[in-house]
């Protein structure tokens, strides 16, 4: 049996990078753009509806992430699980808006859950196609090129949102996602060989035991524990800020849907070369150093976004917010993956990524929930929510500053 499920070749690397384009298309196009607009404009939803739907999805992902990662490590397989979760997510995306309002929300939640579970297996494949000397470069290449998927999403929105409507765009983006993830599935190795496949119940029990053990043991590895604690705070702010950016721009800043999409496109364009740039910096100066820079930058970005409408600052500054968001979102993703790999052993990569994803999903529960609660339930508005996100990013940065690598 081949040792790796994805070959350490140009074909393997290219197919891994192209998959990230489909992943980014879903995040930027479905979660960040079309679904919130469809929910609030066409279906009379609000911040709370969107935020609570995301929070419920992330509760489920939070529970399933460590189980999925440990099952992958126990069976020593990633590609079959990646194939299943991605294809079902694409199918669910294509059906949003076809059925009732309630059914469409359920389909959206299912797609979000499955895409996040797929990322556990996808991120773990980075160990197959990279070495210690180029992991930052390849990870950065994936993030940078992955931004092209977001450009596809924005272009589709600009061309078809007004003329064809959001339901058409759900189907179109699902088709584009399928095309972009297909090369990885065709180039992957699915041959099990002599790998021992145990009874599913036994694997599941082992996974649950190992998942909670991994979380418990994280406290013994101080740099890892500090990173997870910081990740909860800064990812909570960045995730909520990114998924509510469109609604914030349209409802609080009073931008048009077209203006918001153009600002998003500019940020993405700057993010593409930034991935390779941050990858170079990670290989040269280390992932932890770059992680701290990017989290600090996000504190400033979110703070600026909160201050602009309060002081009625020039609208041109919104373009600066878009550019910085693209650059430092790329830097964050490029820094995190190599750091998780550096903390894990070769036989626990999926497990570490699962715990990392578990903490990230916990943050993704609290971020959108807190936004919806502050803005809609308490009635304090979106500026108060954005201010809270900036404070969360600052807390995450201070925790990282206090952490010391061994």
GROMACS .gro file of C-alpha atoms in nm:
model
  406
    1UNK     CA    1   0.000   0.000   0.000
    2UNK     CA    2   0.122   0.347  -0.078
    3UNK     CA    3   0.225   0.533   0.231
    4UNK     CA    4   0.052   0.857   0.136
    5UNK     CA    5  -0.304   0.905   0.018
    6UNK     CA    6  -0.192   1.201  -0.193
    7UNK     CA    7   0.139   1.187  -0.375
    8UNK     CA    8   0.411   1.440  -0.302
    9UNK     CA    9   0.417   1.541  -0.668
   10UNK     CA   10   0.313   1.843  -0.873
   11UNK     CA   11  -0.019   1.672  -0.949
   12UNK     CA   12  -0.084   1.602  -0.580
   13UNK     CA   13   0.004   1.956  -0.475
   14UNK     CA   14  -0.197   2.119  -0.754
   15UNK     CA   15  -0.506   1.908  -0.682
   16UNK     CA   16  -0.479   1.990  -0.309
   17UNK     CA   17  -0.449   2.361  -0.385
   18UNK     CA   18  -0.741   2.361  -0.632
   19UNK     CA   19  -0.964   2.194  -0.372
   20UNK     CA   20  -0.907   2.496  -0.149
   21UNK     CA   21  -1.060   2.710  -0.423
   22UNK     CA   22  -1.386   2.516  -0.388
   23UNK     CA   23  -1.368   2.541  -0.012
   24UNK     CA   24  -1.315   2.916  -0.026
   25UNK     CA   25  -1.593   2.956  -0.281
   26UNK     CA   26  -1.833   2.799  -0.031
   27UNK     CA   27  -1.712   3.013   0.261
   28UNK     CA   28  -1.710   3.342   0.072
   29UNK     CA   29  -1.994   3.281  -0.171
   30UNK     CA   30  -2.252   3.081   0.022
   31UNK     CA   31  -2.184   3.160   0.390
   32UNK     CA   32  -2.040   3.508   0.351
   33UNK     CA   33  -2.245   3.651   0.065
   34UNK     CA   34  -2.548   3.484  -0.095
   35UNK     CA   35  -2.713   3.302   0.196
   36UNK     CA   36  -2.721   3.597   0.442
   37UNK     CA   37  -2.854   3.828   0.170
   38UNK     CA   38  -3.120   3.573   0.067
   39UNK     CA   39  -3.213   3.516   0.432
   40UNK     CA   40  -3.248   3.883   0.527
   41UNK     CA   41  -3.372   4.033   0.198
   42UNK     CA   42  -3.592   3.761   0.046
   43UNK     CA   43  -3.702   3.562   0.351
   44UNK     CA   44  -3.736   3.838   0.615
   45UNK     CA   45  -3.471   3.692   0.845
   46UNK     CA   46  -3.229   3.899   1.054
   47UNK     CA   47  -2.889   3.887   1.225
   48UNK     CA   48  -3.027   3.655   1.489
   49UNK     CA   49  -3.165   3.404   1.238
   50UNK     CA   50  -2.835   3.384   1.054
   51UNK     CA   51  -2.617   3.387   1.365
   52UNK     CA   52  -2.819   3.125   1.551
   53UNK     CA   53  -2.828   2.897   1.243
   54UNK     CA   54  -2.448   2.911   1.223
   55UNK     CA   55  -2.418   2.854   1.598
   56UNK     CA   56  -2.634   2.542   1.587
   57UNK     CA   57  -2.426   2.409   1.298
   58UNK     CA   58  -2.107   2.469   1.492
   59UNK     CA   59  -2.241   2.294   1.802
   60UNK     CA   60  -2.278   1.980   1.591
   61UNK     CA   61  -1.934   2.029   1.433
   62UNK     CA   62  -1.788   2.083   1.780
   63UNK     CA   63  -1.919   1.742   1.888
   64UNK     CA   64  -1.824   1.555   1.570
   65UNK     CA   65  -1.481   1.708   1.497
   66UNK     CA   66  -1.268   1.508   1.743
   67UNK     CA   67  -1.458   1.192   1.658
   68UNK     CA   68  -1.398   1.242   1.286
   69UNK     CA   69  -1.028   1.315   1.336
   70UNK     CA   70  -0.968   1.017   1.559
   71UNK     CA   71  -1.156   0.780   1.328
   72UNK     CA   72  -0.931   0.904   1.049
   73UNK     CA   73  -0.621   0.830   1.257
   74UNK     CA   74  -0.746   0.490   1.372
   75UNK     CA   75  -0.835   0.377   1.019
   76UNK     CA   76  -0.536   0.566   0.875
   77UNK     CA   77  -0.757   0.705   0.601
   78UNK     CA   78  -0.850   1.059   0.502
   79UNK     CA   79  -0.954   1.053   0.137
   80UNK     CA   80  -1.273   0.839   0.170
   81UNK     CA   81  -1.405   1.062   0.449
   82UNK     CA   82  -1.311   1.377   0.257
   83UNK     CA   83  -1.490   1.248  -0.052
   84UNK     CA   84  -1.813   1.166   0.133
   85UNK     CA   85  -1.842   1.484   0.339
   86UNK     CA   86  -1.758   1.715   0.048
   87UNK     CA   87  -1.996   1.560  -0.205
   88UNK     CA   88  -2.291   1.552   0.035
   89UNK     CA   89  -2.221   1.916   0.129
   90UNK     CA   90  -2.225   2.017  -0.238
   91UNK     CA   91  -2.554   1.832  -0.291
   92UNK     CA   92  -2.710   2.007   0.010
   93UNK     CA   93  -2.590   2.346  -0.116
   94UNK     CA   94  -2.754   2.291  -0.455
   95UNK     CA   95  -3.090   2.230  -0.286
   96UNK     CA   96  -3.100   2.550  -0.075
   97UNK     CA   97  -3.403   2.753  -0.173
   98UNK     CA   98  -3.566   2.466  -0.363
   99UNK     CA   99  -3.784   2.360  -0.073
  100UNK     CA  100  -3.941   2.554   0.214
  101UNK     CA  101  -3.773   2.828   0.416
  102UNK     CA  102  -3.722   2.595   0.713
  103UNK     CA  103  -3.590   2.311   0.495
  104UNK     CA  104  -3.345   2.549   0.327
  105UNK     CA  105  -3.204   2.655   0.663
  106UNK     CA  106  -3.158   2.287   0.754
  107UNK     CA  107  -2.982   2.224   0.420
  108UNK     CA  108  -2.756   2.525   0.478
  109UNK     CA  109  -2.667   2.401   0.826
  110UNK     CA  110  -2.596   2.051   0.689
  111UNK     CA  111  -2.364   2.192   0.421
  112UNK     CA  112  -2.177   2.405   0.677
  113UNK     CA  113  -2.135   2.106   0.910
  114UNK     CA  114  -2.005   1.876   0.637
  115UNK     CA  115  -1.767   2.133   0.486
  116UNK     CA  116  -1.609   2.193   0.827
  117UNK     CA  117  -1.573   1.819   0.889
  118UNK     CA  118  -1.418   1.782   0.543
  119UNK     CA  119  -1.158   2.044   0.637
  120UNK     CA  120  -1.025   1.811   0.910
  121UNK     CA  121  -0.933   1.549   0.651
  122UNK     CA  122  -0.824   1.807   0.395
  123UNK     CA  123  -0.586   1.988   0.633
  124UNK     CA  124  -0.435   1.657   0.744
  125UNK     CA  125  -0.343   1.581   0.379
  126UNK     CA  126  -0.093   1.870   0.398
  127UNK     CA  127   0.142   1.631   0.580
  128UNK     CA  128   0.131   1.396   0.279
  129UNK     CA  129   0.235   1.651   0.018
  130UNK     CA  130   0.481   1.869   0.213
  131UNK     CA  131   0.806   1.850   0.407
  132UNK     CA  132   0.918   2.047   0.711
  133UNK     CA  133   1.109   2.287   0.488
  134UNK     CA  134   0.823   2.374   0.250
  135UNK     CA  135   0.507   2.325   0.456
  136UNK     CA  136   0.463   2.701   0.489
  137UNK     CA  137   0.509   2.758   0.117
  138UNK     CA  138   0.261   2.488   0.012
  139UNK     CA  139   0.010   2.593   0.278
  140UNK     CA  140   0.046   2.954   0.166
  141UNK     CA  141   0.004   2.851  -0.197
  142UNK     CA  142  -0.321   2.676  -0.104
  143UNK     CA  143  -0.454   2.982   0.076
  144UNK     CA  144  -0.343   3.226  -0.195
  145UNK     CA  145  -0.474   3.027  -0.491
  146UNK     CA  146  -0.778   2.930  -0.285
  147UNK     CA  147  -0.881   3.294  -0.290
  148UNK     CA  148  -0.957   3.254  -0.661
  149UNK     CA  149  -1.259   3.052  -0.550
  150UNK     CA  150  -1.380   3.358  -0.362
  151UNK     CA  151  -1.331   3.567  -0.677
  152UNK     CA  152  -1.550   3.318  -0.865
  153UNK     CA  153  -1.814   3.367  -0.594
  154UNK     CA  154  -1.804   3.747  -0.618
  155UNK     CA  155  -1.810   3.745  -1.000
  156UNK     CA  156  -2.109   3.509  -0.996
  157UNK     CA  157  -2.283   3.738  -0.750
  158UNK     CA  158  -2.218   4.048  -0.960
  159UNK     CA  159  -2.336   3.880  -1.280
  160UNK     CA  160  -2.637   3.685  -1.161
  161UNK     CA  161  -2.766   3.808  -0.824
  162UNK     CA  162  -2.994   4.074  -0.965
  163UNK     CA  163  -3.091   3.896  -1.286
  164UNK     CA  164  -3.124   3.530  -1.180
  165UNK     CA  165  -3.157   3.553  -0.802
  166UNK     CA  166  -2.990   3.376  -0.508
  167UNK     CA  167  -3.153   3.034  -0.560
  168UNK     CA  168  -2.990   3.011  -0.904
  169UNK     CA  169  -2.658   3.109  -0.746
  170UNK     CA  170  -2.680   2.829  -0.489
  171UNK     CA  171  -2.698   2.578  -0.774
  172UNK     CA  172  -2.428   2.750  -0.982
  173UNK     CA  173  -2.184   2.769  -0.691
  174UNK     CA  174  -2.250   2.406  -0.600
  175UNK     CA  175  -2.158   2.309  -0.958
  176UNK     CA  176  -1.841   2.518  -0.945
  177UNK     CA  177  -1.747   2.359  -0.612
  178UNK     CA  178  -1.784   2.012  -0.764
  179UNK     CA  179  -1.560   2.104  -1.058
  180UNK     CA  180  -1.291   2.246  -0.827
  181UNK     CA  181  -1.279   1.954  -0.582
  182UNK     CA  182  -1.288   1.687  -0.852
  183UNK     CA  183  -0.910   1.687  -0.932
  184UNK     CA  184  -0.824   1.598  -0.572
  185UNK     CA  185  -1.069   1.309  -0.567
  186UNK     CA  186  -0.938   1.176  -0.899
  187UNK     CA  187  -0.570   1.198  -0.795
  188UNK     CA  188  -0.613   1.057  -0.443
  189UNK     CA  189  -0.518   0.704  -0.337
  190UNK     CA  190  -0.813   0.502  -0.203
  191UNK     CA  191  -0.640   0.163  -0.192
  192UNK     CA  192  -0.673   0.031   0.163
  193UNK     CA  193  -0.431  -0.258   0.119
  194UNK     CA  194  -0.348  -0.429   0.447
  195UNK     CA  195  -0.486  -0.154   0.668
  196UNK     CA  196  -0.689  -0.318   0.942
  197UNK     CA  197  -1.051  -0.202   0.945
  198UNK     CA  198  -1.214  -0.276   1.277
  199UNK     CA  199  -1.579  -0.288   1.368
  200UNK     CA  200  -1.734   0.059   1.340
  201UNK     CA  201  -1.861   0.056   1.698
  202UNK     CA  202  -1.513  -0.023   1.825
  203UNK     CA  203  -1.363   0.257   1.616
  204UNK     CA  204  -1.629   0.500   1.735
  205UNK     CA  205  -1.572   0.418   2.101
  206UNK     CA  206  -1.197   0.451   2.052
  207UNK     CA  207  -1.251   0.784   1.879
  208UNK     CA  208  -1.467   0.924   2.158
  209UNK     CA  209  -1.220   0.809   2.422
  210UNK     CA  210  -0.922   0.949   2.231
  211UNK     CA  211  -1.099   1.278   2.159
  212UNK     CA  212  -1.167   1.358   2.523
  213UNK     CA  213  -0.822   1.228   2.617
  214UNK     CA  214  -0.666   1.462   2.360
  215UNK     CA  215  -0.851   1.760   2.503
  216UNK     CA  216  -0.753   1.662   2.857
  217UNK     CA  217  -0.388   1.608   2.766
  218UNK     CA  218  -0.368   1.941   2.581
  219UNK     CA  219  -0.326   2.114   2.916
  220UNK     CA  220   0.005   1.929   2.970
  221UNK     CA  221   0.157   2.077   2.656
  222UNK     CA  222   0.153   2.443   2.752
  223UNK     CA  223   0.226   2.603   2.411
  224UNK     CA  224  -0.047   2.390   2.254
  225UNK     CA  225  -0.293   2.470   2.533
  226UNK     CA  226  -0.219   2.843   2.513
  227UNK     CA  227  -0.262   2.838   2.136
  228UNK     CA  228  -0.601   2.663   2.168
  229UNK     CA  229  -0.717   2.916   2.428
  230UNK     CA  230  -0.604   3.208   2.213
  231UNK     CA  231  -0.757   3.047   1.904
  232UNK     CA  232  -1.097   3.043   2.075
  233UNK     CA  233  -1.089   3.419   2.127
  234UNK     CA  234  -0.942   3.541   1.801
  235UNK     CA  235  -1.124   3.294   1.579
  236UNK     CA  236  -1.453   3.385   1.745
  237UNK     CA  237  -1.402   3.744   1.639
  238UNK     CA  238  -1.264   3.680   1.291
  239UNK     CA  239  -1.523   3.418   1.198
  240UNK     CA  240  -1.818   3.628   1.311
  241UNK     CA  241  -1.671   3.938   1.147
  242UNK     CA  242  -1.627   3.761   0.814
  243UNK     CA  243  -1.972   3.601   0.798
  244UNK     CA  244  -2.151   3.922   0.903
  245UNK     CA  245  -1.936   4.155   0.690
  246UNK     CA  246  -2.188   4.174   0.406
  247UNK     CA  247  -2.484   4.245   0.634
  248UNK     CA  248  -2.277   4.502   0.828
  249UNK     CA  249  -2.181   4.678   0.506
  250UNK     CA  250  -2.536   4.683   0.369
  251UNK     CA  251  -2.732   4.758   0.686
  252UNK     CA  252  -2.497   4.970   0.901
  253UNK     CA  253  -2.265   5.132   0.650
  254UNK     CA  254  -2.545   5.173   0.396
  255UNK     CA  255  -2.347   5.031   0.106
  256UNK     CA  256  -2.526   4.866  -0.185
  257UNK     CA  257  -2.497   4.493  -0.247
  258UNK     CA  258  -2.281   4.571  -0.549
  259UNK     CA  259  -2.044   4.795  -0.352
  260UNK     CA  260  -2.003   4.530  -0.084
  261UNK     CA  261  -1.923   4.267  -0.346
  262UNK     CA  262  -1.667   4.494  -0.514
  263UNK     CA  263  -1.493   4.565  -0.182
  264UNK     CA  264  -1.492   4.192  -0.113
  265UNK     CA  265  -1.340   4.129  -0.457
  266UNK     CA  266  -1.059   4.382  -0.395
  267UNK     CA  267  -0.977   4.216  -0.063
  268UNK     CA  268  -0.963   3.878  -0.232
  269UNK     CA  269  -0.738   4.004  -0.510
  270UNK     CA  270  -0.489   4.133  -0.253
  271UNK     CA  271  -0.522   3.808  -0.059
  272UNK     CA  272  -0.407   3.590  -0.349
  273UNK     CA  273  -0.039   3.697  -0.359
  274UNK     CA  274  -0.045   3.740   0.019
  275UNK     CA  275  -0.075   3.364   0.070
  276UNK     CA  276   0.261   3.297  -0.095
  277UNK     CA  277   0.416   3.597   0.084
  278UNK     CA  278   0.304   3.476   0.427
  279UNK     CA  279   0.415   3.123   0.338
  280UNK     CA  280   0.767   3.256   0.275
  281UNK     CA  281   0.762   3.439   0.610
  282UNK     CA  282   0.642   3.124   0.790
  283UNK     CA  283   0.928   2.918   0.644
  284UNK     CA  284   1.180   3.191   0.731
  285UNK     CA  285   1.061   3.319   1.070
  286UNK     CA  286   0.828   3.048   1.197
  287UNK     CA  287   0.453   3.007   1.208
  288UNK     CA  288   0.407   3.127   1.568
  289UNK     CA  289   0.569   3.467   1.506
  290UNK     CA  290   0.355   3.526   1.199
  291UNK     CA  291   0.043   3.412   1.383
  292UNK     CA  292   0.089   3.685   1.644
  293UNK     CA  293   0.134   3.952   1.377
  294UNK     CA  294  -0.187   3.849   1.201
  295UNK     CA  295  -0.401   3.831   1.514
  296UNK     CA  296  -0.284   4.177   1.619
  297UNK     CA  297  -0.374   4.305   1.272
  298UNK     CA  298  -0.725   4.163   1.304
  299UNK     CA  299  -0.776   4.351   1.629
  300UNK     CA  300  -0.697   4.673   1.440
  301UNK     CA  301  -0.914   4.581   1.139
  302UNK     CA  302  -1.221   4.502   1.348
  303UNK     CA  303  -1.165   4.810   1.562
  304UNK     CA  304  -1.145   5.029   1.252
  305UNK     CA  305  -1.464   4.870   1.113
  306UNK     CA  306  -1.644   4.957   1.437
  307UNK     CA  307  -1.518   5.317   1.444
  308UNK     CA  308  -1.587   5.415   1.082
  309UNK     CA  309  -1.968   5.449   1.105
  310UNK     CA  310  -1.953   5.600   1.455
  311UNK     CA  311  -1.733   5.891   1.351
  312UNK     CA  312  -1.868   5.906   0.996
  313UNK     CA  313  -1.519   5.861   0.854
  314UNK     CA  314  -1.459   5.873   0.476
  315UNK     CA  315  -1.612   5.587   0.282
  316UNK     CA  316  -1.281   5.526   0.104
  317UNK     CA  317  -1.151   5.371   0.427
  318UNK     CA  318  -1.385   5.078   0.371
  319UNK     CA  319  -1.169   4.978   0.078
  320UNK     CA  320  -0.870   4.975   0.314
  321UNK     CA  321  -1.063   4.748   0.550
  322UNK     CA  322  -1.136   4.514   0.259
  323UNK     CA  323  -0.773   4.505   0.146
  324UNK     CA  324  -0.636   4.443   0.496
  325UNK     CA  325  -0.896   4.172   0.558
  326UNK     CA  326  -0.783   3.983   0.249
  327UNK     CA  327  -0.413   4.014   0.332
  328UNK     CA  328  -0.437   3.915   0.698
  329UNK     CA  329  -0.698   3.643   0.653
  330UNK     CA  330  -0.446   3.475   0.422
  331UNK     CA  331  -0.172   3.525   0.680
  332UNK     CA  332  -0.380   3.371   0.955
  333UNK     CA  333  -0.462   3.055   0.760
  334UNK     CA  334  -0.103   3.016   0.637
  335UNK     CA  335   0.034   3.047   0.993
  336UNK     CA  336  -0.211   2.815   1.169
  337UNK     CA  337  -0.172   2.496   0.964
  338UNK     CA  338   0.209   2.467   0.998
  339UNK     CA  339   0.185   2.547   1.370
  340UNK     CA  340  -0.061   2.262   1.429
  341UNK     CA  341   0.165   2.029   1.231
  342UNK     CA  342   0.465   2.135   1.440
  343UNK     CA  343   0.279   2.046   1.760
  344UNK     CA  344   0.173   1.697   1.643
  345UNK     CA  345   0.351   1.368   1.583
  346UNK     CA  346   0.326   1.194   1.246
  347UNK     CA  347   0.065   0.946   1.372
  348UNK     CA  348  -0.155   1.206   1.544
  349UNK     CA  349  -0.188   1.470   1.271
  350UNK     CA  350  -0.562   1.420   1.216
  351UNK     CA  351  -0.618   1.409   1.591
  352UNK     CA  352  -0.443   1.744   1.645
  353UNK     CA  353  -0.625   1.904   1.355
  354UNK     CA  354  -0.951   1.769   1.499
  355UNK     CA  355  -0.884   1.924   1.841
  356UNK     CA  356  -0.781   2.248   1.671
  357UNK     CA  357  -1.100   2.239   1.464
  358UNK     CA  358  -1.301   2.154   1.776
  359UNK     CA  359  -1.180   2.470   1.949
  360UNK     CA  360  -1.232   2.671   1.632
  361UNK     CA  361  -1.587   2.542   1.605
  362UNK     CA  362  -1.654   2.630   1.968
  363UNK     CA  363  -1.542   2.982   1.878
  364UNK     CA  364  -1.763   2.969   1.570
  365UNK     CA  365  -2.057   2.887   1.799
  366UNK     CA  366  -2.001   3.179   2.033
  367UNK     CA  367  -1.901   3.436   1.767
  368UNK     CA  368  -2.220   3.439   1.554
  369UNK     CA  369  -2.439   3.373   1.860
  370UNK     CA  370  -2.288   3.670   2.046
  371UNK     CA  371  -2.325   3.894   1.740
  372UNK     CA  372  -2.692   3.803   1.703
  373UNK     CA  373  -2.754   3.836   2.076
  374UNK     CA  374  -2.589   4.179   2.106
  375UNK     CA  375  -2.729   4.319   1.781
  376UNK     CA  376  -3.082   4.172   1.771
  377UNK     CA  377  -3.177   4.034   2.113
  378UNK     CA  378  -3.029   4.317   2.320
  379UNK     CA  379  -3.103   4.568   2.044
  380UNK     CA  380  -2.763   4.736   2.073
  381UNK     CA  381  -2.698   4.724   1.699
  382UNK     CA  382  -2.422   4.595   1.476
  383UNK     CA  383  -2.160   4.851   1.582
  384UNK     CA  384  -2.171   4.716   1.939
  385UNK     CA  385  -2.129   4.364   1.801
  386UNK     CA  386  -1.830   4.468   1.591
  387UNK     CA  387  -1.671   4.640   1.893
  388UNK     CA  388  -1.702   4.321   2.095
  389UNK     CA  389  -1.533   4.125   1.817
  390UNK     CA  390  -1.238   4.362   1.824
  391UNK     CA  391  -1.202   4.309   2.200
  392UNK     CA  392  -1.205   3.932   2.149
  393UNK     CA  393  -0.923   3.958   1.895
  394UNK     CA  394  -0.720   4.164   2.142
  395UNK     CA  395  -0.767   3.899   2.412
  396UNK     CA  396  -0.646   3.630   2.171
  397UNK     CA  397  -0.338   3.834   2.083
  398UNK     CA  398  -0.246   3.892   2.449
  399UNK     CA  399  -0.271   3.519   2.519
  400UNK     CA  400  -0.037   3.443   2.227
  401UNK     CA  401   0.211   3.705   2.355
  402UNK     CA  402   0.214   3.531   2.693
  403UNK     CA  403   0.271   3.187   2.538
  404UNK     CA  404   0.628   3.059   2.515
  405UNK     CA  405   0.735   2.789   2.272
  406UNK     CA  406   0.942   2.511   2.426
   0.00000   0.00000   0.00000
